[in-house]
Amino acid sequence: MAKVYAFLTEGFELVEALAVVDVLKRASIEVVTVSIMDKKNVLSAQKVEVVADTMFADNDYKDADVLFLPGGPGTKGLEAHAGLAHTLKMHYAAGKKLAAICAAPSVFGHLGFLEGKKATCFPGFEKYLDGAQVLLAPVRVVTDGNITTSRGMGTSVDLGLEIVKLLISEEKAKELAASTQYAD
């Protein structure tokens, strides 16, 4: 079974995180929400408290198929976490998949992962996608190699379906889109 780790920090975008988690779980992909805070209860940008499954230090992430970063004001916290940066670098160096949405693709940009790749982000964050060929509207999700990026809350389901397509199949992604009334 495929496994995805979703990293949460204070100020994460609620729908960006949980819509992706929901879509992946509907596809029977194992998803583990990870607090990079000093507690499991993490407050979203919308002031909704979410209890993460685990704490950052309690995992080694070697079993991860995808590491996922939701966006929002919490992106600064994701980028400042040295352990997460190290984990992302190791995962990237191993050629494994990474995904980010909204402002969070900037973390990949600053780590040098987007050099020569196509990527997207929330409008206004293009300047932080160092070295990337930035694609904006009407593009909703971009996968280039092992990096998948998406624009924001309104593209959260698209990102979840893209990860399903990458980890399982395009057919499964289409089936989920239809069964959830996302697409006819």
PDB file of C-alpha atoms in Angstrom:
ATOM      1  CA  MET A   1       0.000   0.000   0.000  1.00  0.00           C
ATOM      2  CA  ALA A   2       1.267   3.472  -0.876  1.00  0.00           C
ATOM      3  CA  LYS A   3       2.056   5.825   2.000  1.00  0.00           C
ATOM      4  CA  VAL A   4       1.919   9.625   2.182  1.00  0.00           C
ATOM      5  CA  TYR A   5       3.064  11.872   5.007  1.00  0.00           C
ATOM      6  CA  ALA A   6       1.291  15.254   5.275  1.00  0.00           C
ATOM      7  CA  PHE A   7       3.160  17.820   7.376  1.00  0.00           C
ATOM      8  CA  LEU A   8       1.208  20.250   9.546  1.00  0.00           C
ATOM      9  CA  THR A   9       2.358  23.369  11.325  1.00  0.00           C
ATOM     10  CA  GLU A  10       0.540  26.302  12.855  1.00  0.00           C
ATOM     11  CA  GLY A  11      -1.154  28.319  10.117  1.00  0.00           C
ATOM     12  CA  PHE A  12      -1.550  25.499   7.574  1.00  0.00           C
ATOM     13  CA  GLU A  13      -4.445  25.837   5.117  1.00  0.00           C
ATOM     14  CA  LEU A  14      -7.161  23.513   6.368  1.00  0.00           C
ATOM     15  CA  VAL A  15      -8.801  22.575   3.056  1.00  0.00           C
ATOM     16  CA  GLU A  16      -5.481  22.239   1.248  1.00  0.00           C
ATOM     17  CA  ALA A  17      -4.355  19.665   3.791  1.00  0.00           C
ATOM     18  CA  LEU A  18      -7.550  17.803   4.564  1.00  0.00           C
ATOM     19  CA  ALA A  19      -9.062  17.682   1.064  1.00  0.00           C
ATOM     20  CA  VAL A  20      -5.879  16.026  -0.196  1.00  0.00           C
ATOM     21  CA  VAL A  21      -5.856  13.657   2.805  1.00  0.00           C
ATOM     22  CA  ASP A  22      -9.530  12.817   2.168  1.00  0.00           C
ATOM     23  CA  VAL A  23      -9.020  12.028  -1.525  1.00  0.00           C
ATOM     24  CA  LEU A  24      -5.996   9.848  -0.775  1.00  0.00           C
ATOM     25  CA  LYS A  25      -7.812   7.914   1.947  1.00  0.00           C
ATOM     26  CA  ARG A  26     -10.750   7.296  -0.405  1.00  0.00           C
ATOM     27  CA  ALA A  27      -8.190   5.647  -2.705  1.00  0.00           C
ATOM     28  CA  SER A  28      -7.014   3.428   0.187  1.00  0.00           C
ATOM     29  CA  ILE A  29      -3.659   5.185   0.345  1.00  0.00           C
ATOM     30  CA  GLU A  30      -2.207   5.274   3.840  1.00  0.00           C
ATOM     31  CA  VAL A  31      -1.901   8.883   4.994  1.00  0.00           C
ATOM     32  CA  VAL A  32      -0.124   9.992   8.144  1.00  0.00           C
ATOM     33  CA  THR A  33      -0.558  13.574   9.326  1.00  0.00           C
ATOM     34  CA  VAL A  34       2.578  14.816  11.061  1.00  0.00           C
ATOM     35  CA  SER A  35       2.863  17.742  13.452  1.00  0.00           C
ATOM     36  CA  ILE A  36       6.153  19.578  13.214  1.00  0.00           C
ATOM     37  CA  MET A  37       5.117  21.528  16.317  1.00  0.00           C
ATOM     38  CA  ASP A  38       5.832  20.484  19.909  1.00  0.00           C
ATOM     39  CA  LYS A  39       2.304  19.054  20.220  1.00  0.00           C
ATOM     40  CA  LYS A  40      -0.121  16.985  18.132  1.00  0.00           C
ATOM     41  CA  ASN A  41      -2.855  19.641  18.173  1.00  0.00           C
ATOM     42  CA  VAL A  42      -2.166  22.038  15.311  1.00  0.00           C
ATOM     43  CA  LEU A  43      -4.155  25.219  14.654  1.00  0.00           C
ATOM     44  CA  SER A  44      -4.947  25.910  11.004  1.00  0.00           C
ATOM     45  CA  ALA A  45      -4.938  29.350   9.393  1.00  0.00           C
ATOM     46  CA  GLN A  46      -8.721  29.248   9.769  1.00  0.00           C
ATOM     47  CA  LYS A  47      -8.379  28.659  13.543  1.00  0.00           C
ATOM     48  CA  VAL A  48      -9.569  25.044  13.345  1.00  0.00           C
ATOM     49  CA  GLU A  49      -7.610  22.703  15.559  1.00  0.00           C
ATOM     50  CA  VAL A  50      -6.551  19.413  13.985  1.00  0.00           C
ATOM     51  CA  VAL A  51      -4.983  16.549  15.897  1.00  0.00           C
ATOM     52  CA  ALA A  52      -2.090  15.100  13.913  1.00  0.00           C
ATOM     53  CA  ASP A  53      -1.527  11.353  13.844  1.00  0.00           C
ATOM     54  CA  THR A  54       2.075  11.629  14.952  1.00  0.00           C
ATOM     55  CA  MET A  55       4.931  13.935  15.855  1.00  0.00           C
ATOM     56  CA  PHE A  56       7.801  14.659  13.463  1.00  0.00           C
ATOM     57  CA  ALA A  57      10.495  12.967  15.573  1.00  0.00           C
ATOM     58  CA  ASP A  58       8.506   9.727  15.799  1.00  0.00           C
ATOM     59  CA  ASN A  59       9.108   8.732  12.151  1.00  0.00           C
ATOM     60  CA  ASP A  60      12.052   8.101   9.841  1.00  0.00           C
ATOM     61  CA  TYR A  61      10.034   8.614   6.595  1.00  0.00           C
ATOM     62  CA  LYS A  62      11.950   5.925   4.682  1.00  0.00           C
ATOM     63  CA  ASP A  63       8.639   4.179   3.957  1.00  0.00           C
ATOM     64  CA  ALA A  64       7.116   7.300   2.373  1.00  0.00           C
ATOM     65  CA  ASP A  65       6.022   7.281  -1.239  1.00  0.00           C
ATOM     66  CA  VAL A  66       5.111  10.987  -1.096  1.00  0.00           C
ATOM     67  CA  LEU A  67       5.925  13.807   1.301  1.00  0.00           C
ATOM     68  CA  PHE A  68       3.184  16.458   1.121  1.00  0.00           C
ATOM     69  CA  LEU A  69       3.288  20.104   2.217  1.00  0.00           C
ATOM     70  CA  PRO A  70       0.034  22.079   2.496  1.00  0.00           C
ATOM     71  CA  GLY A  71       0.347  25.830   2.056  1.00  0.00           C
ATOM     72  CA  GLY A  72      -0.819  28.930   3.861  1.00  0.00           C
ATOM     73  CA  PRO A  73       0.931  31.157   6.389  1.00  0.00           C
ATOM     74  CA  GLY A  74       2.308  27.963   7.949  1.00  0.00           C
ATOM     75  CA  THR A  75       4.671  27.608   4.991  1.00  0.00           C
ATOM     76  CA  LYS A  76       7.197  29.718   6.890  1.00  0.00           C
ATOM     77  CA  GLY A  77       7.125  27.179   9.713  1.00  0.00           C
ATOM     78  CA  LEU A  78       7.597  24.291   7.291  1.00  0.00           C
ATOM     79  CA  GLU A  79      10.607  25.987   5.758  1.00  0.00           C
ATOM     80  CA  ALA A  80      12.153  26.846   9.133  1.00  0.00           C
ATOM     81  CA  HIS A  81      12.037  23.258  10.439  1.00  0.00           C
ATOM     82  CA  ALA A  82      15.571  21.873  10.003  1.00  0.00           C
ATOM     83  CA  GLY A  83      14.499  18.244  10.419  1.00  0.00           C
ATOM     84  CA  LEU A  84      11.836  18.583   7.743  1.00  0.00           C
ATOM     85  CA  ALA A  85      14.310  20.255   5.363  1.00  0.00           C
ATOM     86  CA  HIS A  86      16.740  17.368   5.878  1.00  0.00           C
ATOM     87  CA  THR A  87      13.962  14.809   5.313  1.00  0.00           C
ATOM     88  CA  LEU A  88      12.824  16.552   2.124  1.00  0.00           C
ATOM     89  CA  LYS A  89      16.410  16.634   0.823  1.00  0.00           C
ATOM     90  CA  MET A  90      16.926  12.920   1.504  1.00  0.00           C
ATOM     91  CA  HIS A  91      13.592  12.033  -0.112  1.00  0.00           C
ATOM     92  CA  TYR A  92      14.351  14.198  -3.166  1.00  0.00           C
ATOM     93  CA  ALA A  93      17.878  12.767  -3.512  1.00  0.00           C
ATOM     94  CA  ALA A  94      16.360   9.267  -3.502  1.00  0.00           C
ATOM     95  CA  GLY A  95      14.138  10.258  -6.438  1.00  0.00           C
ATOM     96  CA  LYS A  96      10.966   9.880  -4.400  1.00  0.00           C
ATOM     97  CA  LYS A  97       7.832  11.974  -4.885  1.00  0.00           C
ATOM     98  CA  LEU A  98       7.162  15.335  -3.262  1.00  0.00           C
ATOM     99  CA  ALA A  99       3.970  17.408  -3.411  1.00  0.00           C
ATOM    100  CA  ALA A 100       3.107  20.934  -2.299  1.00  0.00           C
ATOM    101  CA  ILE A 101       0.274  23.396  -2.758  1.00  0.00           C
ATOM    102  CA  CYS A 102      -0.290  27.167  -2.574  1.00  0.00           C
ATOM    103  CA  ALA A 103       2.733  28.874  -0.978  1.00  0.00           C
ATOM    104  CA  ALA A 104       4.439  25.593  -0.023  1.00  0.00           C
ATOM    105  CA  PRO A 105       6.101  24.969  -3.429  1.00  0.00           C
ATOM    106  CA  SER A 106       8.366  27.859  -2.380  1.00  0.00           C
ATOM    107  CA  VAL A 107       9.990  25.447   0.099  1.00  0.00           C
ATOM    108  CA  PHE A 108      11.001  23.245  -2.839  1.00  0.00           C
ATOM    109  CA  GLY A 109      12.211  26.315  -4.726  1.00  0.00           C
ATOM    110  CA  HIS A 110      14.434  27.451  -1.883  1.00  0.00           C
ATOM    111  CA  LEU A 111      15.856  23.934  -1.515  1.00  0.00           C
ATOM    112  CA  GLY A 112      16.813  23.926  -5.222  1.00  0.00           C
ATOM    113  CA  PHE A 113      14.413  21.133  -6.215  1.00  0.00           C
ATOM    114  CA  LEU A 114      12.651  23.136  -8.938  1.00  0.00           C
ATOM    115  CA  GLU A 115      15.668  24.054 -11.054  1.00  0.00           C
ATOM    116  CA  GLY A 116      14.673  23.460 -14.687  1.00  0.00           C
ATOM    117  CA  LYS A 117      11.267  22.016 -13.720  1.00  0.00           C
ATOM    118  CA  LYS A 118       7.729  23.168 -14.436  1.00  0.00           C
ATOM    119  CA  ALA A 119       5.800  24.144 -11.299  1.00  0.00           C
ATOM    120  CA  THR A 120       2.831  26.147 -10.108  1.00  0.00           C
ATOM    121  CA  CYS A 121       1.864  27.953  -6.917  1.00  0.00           C
ATOM    122  CA  PHE A 122      -0.478  30.531  -5.448  1.00  0.00           C
ATOM    123  CA  PRO A 123      -0.260  33.707  -7.580  1.00  0.00           C
ATOM    124  CA  GLY A 124       2.332  36.031  -6.093  1.00  0.00           C
ATOM    125  CA  PHE A 125       4.690  33.265  -4.959  1.00  0.00           C
ATOM    126  CA  GLU A 126       6.239  32.703  -8.393  1.00  0.00           C
ATOM    127  CA  LYS A 127       9.385  34.586  -7.380  1.00  0.00           C
ATOM    128  CA  TYR A 128      10.080  31.932  -4.716  1.00  0.00           C
ATOM    129  CA  LEU A 129      10.073  28.989  -7.133  1.00  0.00           C
ATOM    130  CA  ASP A 130      13.799  29.371  -7.781  1.00  0.00           C
ATOM    131  CA  GLY A 131      14.800  28.051 -11.194  1.00  0.00           C
ATOM    132  CA  ALA A 132      11.329  26.823 -12.176  1.00  0.00           C
ATOM    133  CA  GLN A 133       9.311  27.441 -15.293  1.00  0.00           C
ATOM    134  CA  VAL A 134       6.194  28.727 -13.526  1.00  0.00           C
ATOM    135  CA  LEU A 135       2.792  27.856 -14.943  1.00  0.00           C
ATOM    136  CA  LEU A 136      -0.300  29.669 -13.657  1.00  0.00           C
ATOM    137  CA  ALA A 137      -4.010  29.693 -14.559  1.00  0.00           C
ATOM    138  CA  PRO A 138      -5.577  27.763 -16.150  1.00  0.00           C
ATOM    139  CA  VAL A 139      -3.062  25.130 -14.942  1.00  0.00           C
ATOM    140  CA  ARG A 140      -4.251  23.620 -11.636  1.00  0.00           C
ATOM    141  CA  VAL A 141      -1.623  20.955 -10.938  1.00  0.00           C
ATOM    142  CA  VAL A 142       1.813  20.327 -12.425  1.00  0.00           C
ATOM    143  CA  THR A 143       3.883  17.165 -12.126  1.00  0.00           C
ATOM    144  CA  ASP A 144       7.419  17.364 -13.437  1.00  0.00           C
ATOM    145  CA  GLY A 145       9.544  14.351 -12.583  1.00  0.00           C
ATOM    146  CA  ASN A 146       9.115  13.591  -8.907  1.00  0.00           C
ATOM    147  CA  ILE A 147       7.677  17.009  -7.958  1.00  0.00           C
ATOM    148  CA  THR A 148       3.957  17.818  -7.990  1.00  0.00           C
ATOM    149  CA  THR A 149       2.727  21.342  -7.268  1.00  0.00           C
ATOM    150  CA  SER A 150      -0.695  22.951  -7.147  1.00  0.00           C
ATOM    151  CA  ARG A 151      -2.087  26.486  -6.895  1.00  0.00           C
ATOM    152  CA  GLY A 152      -4.259  26.725  -3.778  1.00  0.00           C
ATOM    153  CA  MET A 153      -7.384  25.776  -1.869  1.00  0.00           C
ATOM    154  CA  GLY A 154      -9.547  25.609  -4.993  1.00  0.00           C
ATOM    155  CA  THR A 155      -7.182  23.072  -6.562  1.00  0.00           C
ATOM    156  CA  SER A 156      -6.857  20.801  -3.518  1.00  0.00           C
ATOM    157  CA  VAL A 157      -9.023  18.005  -4.942  1.00  0.00           C
ATOM    158  CA  ASP A 158      -7.083  18.227  -8.204  1.00  0.00           C
ATOM    159  CA  LEU A 159      -3.859  17.700  -6.268  1.00  0.00           C
ATOM    160  CA  GLY A 160      -5.289  14.724  -4.381  1.00  0.00           C
ATOM    161  CA  LEU A 161      -6.457  13.143  -7.635  1.00  0.00           C
ATOM    162  CA  GLU A 162      -3.053  13.736  -9.244  1.00  0.00           C
ATOM    163  CA  ILE A 163      -1.335  11.939  -6.369  1.00  0.00           C
ATOM    164  CA  VAL A 164      -3.818   9.050  -6.720  1.00  0.00           C
ATOM    165  CA  LYS A 165      -3.004   8.922 -10.433  1.00  0.00           C
ATOM    166  CA  LEU A 166       0.733   8.835  -9.688  1.00  0.00           C
ATOM    167  CA  LEU A 167       0.531   6.221  -6.932  1.00  0.00           C
ATOM    168  CA  ILE A 168      -2.267   3.990  -8.232  1.00  0.00           C
ATOM    169  CA  SER A 169      -3.615   4.814 -11.699  1.00  0.00           C
ATOM    170  CA  GLU A 170      -5.363   7.374 -13.844  1.00  0.00           C
ATOM    171  CA  GLU A 171      -8.413   5.088 -13.872  1.00  0.00           C
ATOM    172  CA  LYS A 172      -8.639   5.174 -10.054  1.00  0.00           C
ATOM    173  CA  ALA A 173      -8.342   8.968 -10.077  1.00  0.00           C
ATOM    174  CA  LYS A 174     -11.157   9.227 -12.648  1.00  0.00           C
ATOM    175  CA  GLU A 175     -13.300   6.814 -10.642  1.00  0.00           C
ATOM    176  CA  LEU A 176     -12.846   8.927  -7.501  1.00  0.00           C
ATOM    177  CA  ALA A 177     -13.562  12.146  -9.364  1.00  0.00           C
ATOM    178  CA  ALA A 178     -16.837  10.681 -10.609  1.00  0.00           C
ATOM    179  CA  SER A 179     -17.881   9.027  -7.344  1.00  0.00           C
ATOM    180  CA  THR A 180     -17.354  12.242  -5.370  1.00  0.00           C
ATOM    181  CA  GLN A 181     -19.238  14.318  -7.954  1.00  0.00           C
ATOM    182  CA  TYR A 182     -16.064  16.275  -8.707  1.00  0.00           C
ATOM    183  CA  ALA A 183     -16.350  15.275 -12.365  1.00  0.00           C
ATOM    184  CA  ASP A 184     -19.120  13.656 -14.401  1.00  0.00           C
TER     185      ASP A 184
END
